[in-house]
Amino acid sequence: MRSYPLWTRRDVLRMTGLAGLGLAAASCAEEPESPGEDADAAAESPSPAFTEPTARLSGSLSILMWSHFVPSHDEWFDQFTREWGEQVGVNVTVDHIDVAGVPARIAAELSAGQGHDLMQYIAPLAQFEPSVLDLADVTEEANNRYGEQLEICRKSSFNPTTGKFYAFGPGWVPDPGNFRRSMWEPVGLTDGPRTWDELLEGGSEIMATQGVQLGIGMSQEIDSNMAGRALMWSFGASIQDENENVVLNSPETVAAVEYMVRLFQGAMTDEVFSWNAASNNQGMVAGKLSYILNSISAYRTSQETNPDIANDTLFVPALEGPETALAAQHVMYNWLVPQHATNPDAAKEFLLHYTANLESAAYHSKLYDFPAWDGLVPNLKAWLEDDPFGSQPADKLAFLADSTDWATNIGHPGPANTAEGEVFGLPIIPNMFARAARGEVTPDQAVADATAEVDAIFAKWRARGLIGGGG
Amino acid sequence: MTQATTATRPPATPATGRRRLADREGPLASLFLLPAVVYVVALVGVPFVLAIGFAFSDVTAGDPSYDWAGLDAYRRVFDDPVFWQALRNTLVFTGVSMVLIVVFGKVLANILIADFRGKWLVRFLVLLPWTTPVALSTVSWLWLLDSIFSPIDWLLRQVGLLEGNMYWLGRPSLATASVIAVHVWRLVPLAAVIIMAGLIAIPRDIDEAARVDGAGFWRRMFEVTIPLTMPLIAVAALFGAIFTFTDMAVVYVLTRGGPTNSTQVLASWAFVRGIEGGDVAQGAAIALFLFPLLLAAAVLILRAVRRMQVM
């Protein structure tokens, strides 16, 4: 379905060169505002694809979504939705709000029974299942067009107990390790840590010799929730099993907590207890952290604000633990169509149109967004191997092409169900690690206390018939 | 008298319905009060009744349908150690803040009634923390107390009092102190203005008589000024307590209740449980624990105001 640009790259460059001849002197004196705004990158920008809706559309469509961490994405998205609306005769409005306010806004609108027709968030929204439409038809249509949806996205939008697609998950974002080569080189790990043991040894040595800590958050925020799960999974622990039974209180979880205590004592400071979702980005951009678990957004920011640090920042996949190497997705796009939506047909058609243009979404998010269907962004691998947004070296993001091998969903090895959603919305897991790291309780006690909280949440949702297990 | 009464009567023209209403104080008073009553009922009364209803239901953020659940939500609340920690924190934050607000408010009020150049500019600047939206001013404090870039830390390092960082929001004791400090910072101006009104109202001759009798500064303070302004000091204390007790913005913006829930308060925990966790019933049950103390505070305020009127 992808349409090809009318002009070749050579044409664009030639025209750009001629048109810009009179401004050459001024242009030479200016730097592009971002790596993506140079001529080469603009020439590679994908063209929008348009598929005629299956039914005639009219009326209006209102969309609620987050303000993307990469601002160029929102500029593209707003224009993209406006053009689609004009093509199909629908008046589209898009409201971007701060990511932290999205769940509360969705909850308020669902309670009021009115508001936006289409809602998006960056984590699974299973807890809203009773108030949203089943999007099985949209997912099925996308599968028909593009093949089988990635399991990580399917498990983050489908409830196997009720058989309902409470959300549509067209994309996700990997969560690799970001490290500073100049700091890890002196401790003999030029290519960064590859295992949790190397992270502990190398990070502690950097802390001792260079006075720079690493940053695995243990605060009451979303990134700490992700990091804690990555550590647990790599140690063979999890909150639930594949049948949605709580299995948190295990020797593997205790081992993961004990490891975190050692990591905190050797390589971190009390700073990690005070973080919000942006803190590890800020610390990395400022050059104050040797390693963080994050998407590439911090790196993209430093490319613009501190190129020296950006060039010194490299990436590693999920760290290998005693059991495996797994990381949570950094972002999991969940699109909801609430029961109160006044134009659900337009909402579903828009989702399919958006899915057909995920290549543009990936490009304009500067390779932050990844698609839920392999092959839907045919240029992704090439872009990762030769970053059009100015990475030095140009292939530093190439490893992300295999990120589905080491990324998994919230709720692993089970689905991202309502109980996992509530646990994820609360600081239970970060506090489990933090209480032990601070010496407030033993690792065994921290795990036992967290399990008591998790048990109560799972029992509540199981009684409502929204999750399985318990047999 | 008769003439005056006759003179103020309306002209002897046929009375219209509109004029009769304008002349009747009872209906007119009700009419003028109606917007305030509607406002209070719609924005306080209805949510309050809803909260009571939700607390005995199984309502969640994703399922607003109402099913009676009895005391289930309360049982879950009582079994949750974080709730008890939040209740304890709420009382500690309120108590400590209230004392500091009154002490600093009194000091500031004394300064503001003194005569000096630029008094009006100082009064304007002092009132800024109170007039600035809480969330906005707290974001400023978030940066001031940042773990890496805190200007306070930088200043302490420059004068040689600190090596490294304090991690104001990363250590439970410092995080607690930070939350209390921000509450005191934003509410002291309000207390100062209230107390200032009382200080200005004290007749000058009482103070002069005390001076003639040989009373020094501290004796006049504790035996003349404070007793005469006590009702207003009580009002300032109670306003400070109410605003601290019910506020979730300071905690939510600064610490989100951390580290390890050590700064969690009832209002923030109700929001985390009810909205972020999606358990609206439990969130409502937690929030209702604010009510008894607020009711007691309101009664005390009204009594203090009545005493003030008697004076």
Coordinates of N, CA and C in Angstrom, one line a residue, chain A residues 40-215:
Chain A
D40 N 19.3 15.8 3.9 CA 19.3 14.4 3.7 C 18.1 13.7 4.4
A41 N 17.9 14.1 5.6 CA 16.8 13.5 6.4 C 15.5 13.9 5.8
A42 N 15.3 15.1 5.4 CA 14.0 15.5 4.8 C 13.7 14.7 3.5
A43 N 14.8 14.4 2.8 CA 14.6 13.7 1.5 C 14.1 12.3 1.8
E44 N 14.4 11.7 3.0 CA 14.0 10.4 3.2 C 12.6 10.3 3.9
S45 N 12.0 11.4 4.2 CA 10.8 11.4 4.9 C 9.7 10.6 4.1
P46 N 9.0 9.6 4.7 CA 8.1 8.8 4.0 C 6.9 9.7 3.5
S47 N 6.3 9.3 2.4 CA 5.1 10.0 2.0 C 3.9 9.3 2.6
P48 N 2.8 10.1 2.9 CA 1.6 9.5 3.5 C 0.9 8.5 2.6
A49 N 0.4 7.5 3.1 CA -0.4 6.5 2.4 C -1.9 6.8 2.7
F50 N -2.8 6.7 1.7 CA -4.2 6.9 2.0 C -5.0 5.7 1.5
T51 N -5.8 5.2 2.3 CA -6.7 4.1 1.9 C -8.2 4.6 2.1
E52 N -9.0 4.4 1.1 CA -10.3 4.9 1.1 C -11.1 4.1 2.3
P53 N -11.8 4.8 3.2 CA -12.5 4.2 4.2 C -13.5 3.2 3.7
T54 N -13.9 2.2 4.4 CA -14.8 1.1 3.9 C -16.2 1.7 3.9
A55 N -16.5 2.7 4.7 CA -17.8 3.3 4.8 C -17.7 4.8 4.7
R56 N -18.8 5.5 4.3 CA -18.8 6.9 4.2 C -18.7 7.5 5.6
L57 N -17.8 8.5 5.8 CA -17.6 9.1 7.1 C -18.1 10.5 7.1
S58 N -18.5 11.0 8.3 CA -18.9 12.4 8.4 C -18.8 12.8 9.9
G59 N -19.2 14.0 10.2 CA -19.2 14.4 11.6 C -17.8 14.8 12.0
S60 N -17.6 14.6 13.3 CA -16.3 15.1 13.9 C -15.7 13.9 14.7
L61 N -14.4 14.0 14.9 CA -13.6 13.0 15.6 C -12.7 13.8 16.6
S62 N -12.8 13.5 17.9 CA -11.9 14.2 18.8 C -10.9 13.1 19.4
I63 N -9.7 13.5 19.5 CA -8.6 12.6 19.9 C -7.9 13.1 21.1
L64 N -7.8 12.3 22.1 CA -7.0 12.7 23.3 C -5.7 11.8 23.3
M65 N -4.6 12.5 23.4 CA -3.3 11.7 23.4 C -2.2 12.4 24.2
W66 N -1.1 11.8 24.4 CA 0.0 12.4 25.1 C 0.8 13.3 24.3
S67 N 1.5 14.2 24.9 CA 2.5 15.0 24.2 C 3.7 14.2 24.1
H68 N 4.1 13.8 22.8 CA 5.2 12.9 22.6 C 6.5 13.4 23.1
F69 N 7.3 12.5 23.6 CA 8.6 12.9 24.1 C 9.5 13.5 23.0
V70 N 9.2 13.2 21.7 CA 10.0 13.7 20.6 C 9.0 14.7 19.9
P71 N 9.2 16.0 20.1 CA 8.1 17.0 19.7 C 7.8 16.9 18.2
S72 N 8.8 16.6 17.3 CA 8.6 16.6 15.9 C 7.5 15.6 15.5
H73 N 7.3 14.6 16.4 CA 6.2 13.6 16.1 C 4.9 14.3 16.1
D74 N 4.6 15.1 17.1 CA 3.3 15.8 17.3 C 3.1 16.8 16.2
E75 N 4.1 17.5 15.7 CA 4.0 18.4 14.6 C 3.5 17.6 13.4
W76 N 4.1 16.4 13.1 CA 3.7 15.6 12.0 C 2.3 15.1 12.2
F77 N 2.0 14.6 13.4 CA 0.7 13.9 13.7 C -0.5 14.9 13.5
D78 N -0.3 16.1 14.0 CA -1.4 17.1 13.9 C -1.7 17.4 12.4
Q79 N -0.7 17.5 11.6 CA -0.9 17.8 10.2 C -1.5 16.6 9.5
F80 N -1.0 15.4 9.9 CA -1.4 14.1 9.3 C -2.9 13.9 9.6
T81 N -3.4 14.2 10.8 CA -4.8 14.0 11.1 C -5.7 15.0 10.4
R82 N -5.1 16.2 10.3 CA -5.9 17.3 9.6 C -6.1 16.9 8.1
E83 N -5.1 16.4 7.5 CA -5.2 16.1 6.1 C -6.1 14.9 5.9
W84 N -6.1 13.9 6.8 CA -7.0 12.8 6.7 C -8.4 13.2 6.9
G85 N -8.7 14.1 7.8 CA -10.0 14.6 8.0 C -10.6 15.3 6.8
E86 N -9.7 16.1 6.2 CA -10.2 16.8 4.9 C -10.5 15.8 3.8
Q87 N -9.7 14.7 3.8 CA -9.9 13.7 2.7 C -11.2 12.9 2.9
V88 N -11.5 12.7 4.1 CA -12.7 11.8 4.3 C -13.9 12.6 4.8
G89 N -13.8 13.9 5.0 CA -14.9 14.6 5.4 C -15.3 14.6 6.9
V90 N -14.2 14.5 7.7 CA -14.4 14.4 9.1 C -13.6 15.6 9.8
N91 N -14.3 16.3 10.7 CA -13.6 17.4 11.4 C -12.8 16.8 12.6
V92 N -11.5 16.7 12.4 CA -10.7 16.1 13.5 C -10.0 17.1 14.4
T93 N -10.1 16.9 15.7 CA -9.4 17.7 16.6 C -8.5 16.8 17.5
V94 N -7.3 17.3 17.8 CA -6.4 16.5 18.6 C -6.0 17.3 19.8
D95 N -6.1 16.7 21.0 CA -5.7 17.4 22.2 C -4.5 16.6 22.8
H96 N -3.4 17.2 22.8 CA -2.2 16.6 23.4 C -2.1 17.1 24.9
I97 N -2.0 16.2 25.8 CA -1.8 16.7 27.2 C -0.6 15.9 27.8
D98 N -0.1 16.5 28.9 CA 1.1 15.8 29.5 C 0.8 14.4 29.9
V99 N 1.8 13.6 29.6 CA 1.6 12.1 29.8 C 1.1 11.7 31.2
A100 N 1.5 12.4 32.2 CA 1.1 12.1 33.6 C -0.4 12.3 33.8
G101 N -1.0 13.2 33.0 CA -2.4 13.5 33.2 C -3.3 12.7 32.4
V102 N -2.8 11.8 31.5 CA -3.7 11.1 30.6 C -4.6 10.1 31.3
P103 N -4.1 9.2 32.2 CA -5.0 8.2 32.9 C -6.1 8.9 33.6
A104 N -5.8 10.0 34.4 CA -6.8 10.7 35.1 C -7.9 11.3 34.2
R105 N -7.4 11.8 33.1 CA -8.4 12.4 32.2 C -9.3 11.3 31.6
I106 N -8.7 10.2 31.2 CA -9.5 9.1 30.6 C -10.5 8.7 31.7
A107 N -10.1 8.5 32.9 CA -11.0 8.0 34.0 C -12.1 9.0 34.1
A108 N -11.8 10.3 34.1 CA -12.9 11.3 34.3 C -13.9 11.3 33.2
E109 N -13.4 11.1 31.9 CA -14.3 11.1 30.8 C -15.2 9.9 30.8
L110 N -14.6 8.7 31.1 CA -15.4 7.5 31.2 C -16.4 7.6 32.3
S111 N -16.1 8.2 33.4 CA -17.1 8.3 34.5 C -18.2 9.2 34.1
A112 N -17.8 10.3 33.4 CA -18.8 11.3 32.9 C -19.6 10.8 31.7
G113 N -19.1 9.8 31.0 CA -19.8 9.2 29.9 C -19.8 10.2 28.7
Q114 N -18.8 11.1 28.7 CA -18.7 12.0 27.5 C -17.2 12.4 27.4
G115 N -16.9 12.9 26.2 CA -15.5 13.4 26.0 C -15.0 12.9 24.7
H116 N -13.7 12.6 24.6 CA -13.1 12.3 23.3 C -13.6 11.0 22.7
D117 N -13.5 10.9 21.4 CA -14.0 9.7 20.7 C -12.9 8.6 20.6
L118 N -11.6 9.1 20.8 CA -10.5 8.2 20.7 C -9.4 8.7 21.7
M119 N -8.9 7.7 22.5 CA -8.0 8.1 23.5 C -6.7 7.2 23.4
Q120 N -5.6 7.8 23.7 CA -4.3 7.1 23.6 C -3.5 7.3 24.8
Y121 N -2.8 6.2 25.2 CA -1.9 6.3 26.3 C -0.7 5.4 26.0
I122 N 0.4 5.6 26.8 CA 1.6 4.9 26.5 C 1.9 3.6 27.4
A123 N 0.8 3.1 28.0 CA 0.9 1.9 28.8 C -0.4 1.2 28.7
P124 N -0.4 -0.1 28.9 CA -1.7 -0.9 28.8 C -2.8 -0.3 29.7
L125 N -4.0 -0.2 29.1 CA -5.2 0.4 29.8 C -6.2 -0.6 30.1
A126 N -5.8 -1.8 30.6 CA -6.8 -2.9 30.8 C -7.8 -2.5 31.8
Q127 N -7.5 -1.6 32.7 CA -8.4 -1.3 33.8 C -9.7 -0.6 33.3
F128 N -9.7 -0.1 32.0 CA -10.8 0.6 31.5 C -11.7 -0.4 30.6
E129 N -11.4 -1.6 30.6 CA -12.1 -2.6 29.7 C -13.6 -2.5 29.8
P130 N -14.2 -2.4 30.9 CA -15.7 -2.4 30.9 C -16.3 -1.2 30.2
S131 N -15.6 -0.1 30.0 CA -16.2 1.1 29.5 C -15.7 1.4 28.1
V132 N -15.1 0.4 27.4 CA -14.6 0.7 26.0 C -15.1 -0.3 25.1
L133 N -15.1 0.0 23.8 CA -15.5 -0.9 22.7 C -14.5 -2.0 22.5
D134 N -14.9 -3.1 22.0 CA -14.1 -4.2 21.6 C -13.5 -3.9 20.3
L135 N -12.1 -3.8 20.2 CA -11.5 -3.4 19.0 C -10.9 -4.6 18.2
A136 N -11.6 -5.8 18.4 CA -11.1 -7.0 17.7 C -11.2 -6.8 16.2
D137 N -12.2 -6.0 15.7 CA -12.4 -5.8 14.3 C -11.3 -5.0 13.7
V138 N -10.8 -4.0 14.4 CA -9.7 -3.2 13.9 C -8.4 -4.0 13.9
T139 N -8.2 -4.8 15.0 CA -7.0 -5.6 15.0 C -7.0 -6.7 14.0
E140 N -8.1 -7.3 13.8 CA -8.2 -8.3 12.7 C -8.0 -7.8 11.4
E141 N -8.5 -6.6 11.1 CA -8.3 -6.0 9.8 C -6.8 -5.6 9.6
A142 N -6.2 -5.1 10.6 CA -4.8 -4.8 10.5 C -4.0 -6.1 10.3
N143 N -4.4 -7.2 11.0 CA -3.7 -8.4 10.8 C -3.8 -8.9 9.4
N144 N -5.0 -8.8 8.8 CA -5.3 -9.2 7.4 C -4.4 -8.4 6.5
R145 N -4.2 -7.1 6.8 CA -3.4 -6.3 5.9 C -1.9 -6.5 6.0
Y146 N -1.4 -6.7 7.3 CA 0.0 -6.6 7.5 C 0.6 -7.9 8.1
G147 N -0.2 -8.9 8.3 CA 0.3 -10.1 8.9 C 0.0 -10.1 10.4
E148 N 0.7 -11.0 11.1 CA 0.4 -11.2 12.5 C 1.0 -10.1 13.4
Q149 N 0.1 -9.6 14.3 CA 0.6 -8.5 15.2 C 1.7 -9.1 16.2
L150 N 2.7 -8.3 16.6 CA 3.7 -8.8 17.5 C 3.0 -9.2 18.8
E151 N 3.5 -10.3 19.4 CA 2.9 -10.8 20.6 C 3.0 -9.7 21.8
I152 N 4.1 -9.0 21.8 CA 4.2 -8.0 22.9 C 3.0 -7.0 22.8
C153 N 2.6 -6.6 21.6 CA 1.5 -5.7 21.5 C 0.2 -6.3 21.7
R154 N 0.0 -7.6 21.2 CA -1.2 -8.3 21.4 C -1.5 -8.5 22.9
K155 N -0.5 -9.0 23.6 CA -0.7 -9.3 25.0 C -0.9 -8.0 25.8
S156 N -0.7 -6.9 25.2 CA -0.9 -5.6 25.9 C -2.2 -4.9 25.5
S157 N -3.0 -5.6 24.7 CA -4.3 -5.0 24.3 C -5.4 -6.0 24.3
F158 N -5.1 -7.2 24.7 CA -6.2 -8.3 24.6 C -6.3 -9.0 26.0
N159 N -7.5 -9.2 26.4 CA -7.8 -9.9 27.6 C -8.2 -11.3 27.3
P160 N -7.4 -12.3 27.6 CA -7.7 -13.7 27.2 C -8.9 -14.2 28.0
T161 N -9.1 -13.7 29.2 CA -10.2 -14.2 30.1 C -11.6 -13.8 29.5
T162 N -11.7 -12.6 29.0 CA -13.0 -12.1 28.4 C -13.0 -12.2 26.9
G163 N -11.9 -12.4 26.3 CA -11.8 -12.5 24.8 C -12.0 -11.1 24.2
K164 N -11.7 -10.1 24.9 CA -11.9 -8.7 24.4 C -10.6 -8.0 24.1
F165 N -10.6 -7.3 22.9 CA -9.5 -6.4 22.7 C -9.9 -5.0 23.3
Y166 N -9.5 -4.8 24.5 CA -9.9 -3.5 25.2 C -9.1 -2.3 24.5
A167 N -8.1 -2.6 23.7 CA -7.4 -1.5 23.1 C -6.8 -2.0 21.8
F168 N -6.4 -1.0 21.0 CA -5.7 -1.3 19.8 C -4.2 -0.9 20.0
G169 N -3.3 -1.8 19.7 CA -1.9 -1.6 20.0 C -1.0 -1.6 18.7
P170 N -1.0 -0.4 18.0 CA -0.3 -0.4 16.8 C 1.2 -0.2 16.9
G171 N 1.7 0.1 18.1 CA 3.1 0.4 18.2 C 3.7 0.3 19.6
W172 N 5.0 0.4 19.7 CA 5.6 0.3 21.0 C 7.0 0.9 20.9
V173 N 7.7 1.0 22.0 CA 9.0 1.6 22.1 C 9.9 0.7 22.9
P174 N 11.1 0.3 22.4 CA 12.0 -0.5 23.2 C 12.6 0.3 24.4
D175 N 13.2 -0.4 25.3 CA 13.8 0.2 26.5 C 15.2 -0.3 26.8
P176 N 16.1 0.1 25.9 CA 17.5 -0.4 26.1 C 18.3 0.3 27.2
G177 N 19.5 -0.2 27.4 CA 20.4 0.5 28.4 C 21.1 1.6 27.6
N178 N 21.3 2.7 28.2 CA 22.0 3.8 27.7 C 23.3 4.0 28.5
F179 N 24.5 4.0 27.9 CA 25.7 4.1 28.8 C 26.7 5.1 28.1
R180 N 27.5 5.6 29.0 CA 28.6 6.6 28.5 C 29.9 5.8 28.3
R181 N 30.3 5.7 27.0 CA 31.5 5.0 26.7 C 32.7 5.5 27.4
S182 N 32.9 6.8 27.5 CA 34.1 7.3 28.2 C 34.2 6.9 29.6
M183 N 33.1 6.6 30.2 CA 33.1 6.2 31.6 C 33.3 4.7 31.8
W184 N 32.8 3.9 30.8 CA 32.9 2.4 31.0 C 34.2 1.9 30.4
E185 N 34.8 2.7 29.5 CA 36.1 2.2 28.9 C 37.2 2.0 30.0
P186 N 37.3 2.9 30.9 CA 38.4 2.7 31.9 C 38.2 1.5 32.8
V187 N 37.0 1.0 32.9 CA 36.7 -0.2 33.7 C 36.7 -1.4 32.9
G188 N 37.2 -1.3 31.7 CA 37.3 -2.5 30.8 C 36.1 -3.0 30.1
L189 N 35.0 -2.1 30.1 CA 33.8 -2.5 29.4 C 33.5 -1.4 28.4
T190 N 34.3 -1.4 27.3 CA 34.2 -0.4 26.3 C 32.8 -0.4 25.6
D191 N 32.3 -1.6 25.4 CA 31.0 -1.8 24.8 C 29.8 -1.8 25.8
G192 N 30.1 -1.4 27.0 CA 29.1 -1.3 28.0 C 28.8 -2.6 28.7
P193 N 28.0 -2.6 29.8 CA 27.7 -3.9 30.5 C 26.7 -4.7 29.7
R194 N 26.9 -6.0 29.7 CA 26.0 -6.9 29.0 C 25.2 -7.8 30.0
T195 N 25.7 -7.8 31.2 CA 25.0 -8.6 32.2 C 24.7 -7.8 33.5
W196 N 23.8 -8.2 34.3 CA 23.6 -7.5 35.6 C 24.8 -7.5 36.4
D197 N 25.6 -8.6 36.4 CA 26.8 -8.7 37.2 C 27.8 -7.6 36.7
E198 N 27.9 -7.5 35.4 CA 28.9 -6.5 34.8 C 28.4 -5.1 35.2
L199 N 27.1 -4.9 35.2 CA 26.6 -3.6 35.6 C 27.0 -3.2 37.1
L200 N 26.9 -4.3 37.9 CA 27.2 -4.1 39.3 C 28.7 -3.8 39.5
E201 N 29.5 -4.6 38.9 CA 31.0 -4.5 39.0 C 31.5 -3.2 38.4
G202 N 31.1 -3.0 37.1 CA 31.6 -1.8 36.4 C 31.0 -0.5 37.0
G203 N 29.7 -0.5 37.3 CA 29.1 0.6 37.9 C 29.7 1.0 39.2
S204 N 30.0 0.0 40.1 CA 30.6 0.3 41.4 C 31.9 0.9 41.2
E205 N 32.7 0.4 40.2 CA 34.1 0.9 40.0 C 34.0 2.3 39.5
I206 N 33.1 2.6 38.6 CA 32.9 4.0 38.1 C 32.6 4.9 39.2
M207 N 31.7 4.5 40.1 CA 31.2 5.3 41.2 C 32.4 5.6 42.1
A208 N 33.3 4.5 42.3 CA 34.4 4.7 43.3 C 35.5 5.5 42.7
T209 N 35.8 5.3 41.4 CA 36.9 6.0 40.8 C 36.6 7.3 40.1
Q210 N 35.4 7.4 39.5 CA 35.0 8.6 38.8 C 33.9 9.5 39.5
G211 N 33.3 8.9 40.6 CA 32.3 9.6 41.3 C 31.0 9.8 40.6
V212 N 30.8 9.0 39.6 CA 29.5 9.1 38.8 C 28.7 7.9 39.1
Q213 N 27.5 8.1 39.4 CA 26.6 7.0 39.7 C 25.8 6.5 38.5
L214 N 25.2 5.3 38.6 CA 24.3 4.9 37.5 C 22.9 5.1 38.0
G215 N 21.9 5.0 37.1 CA 20.6 5.4 37.5 C 19.5 4.3 37.1

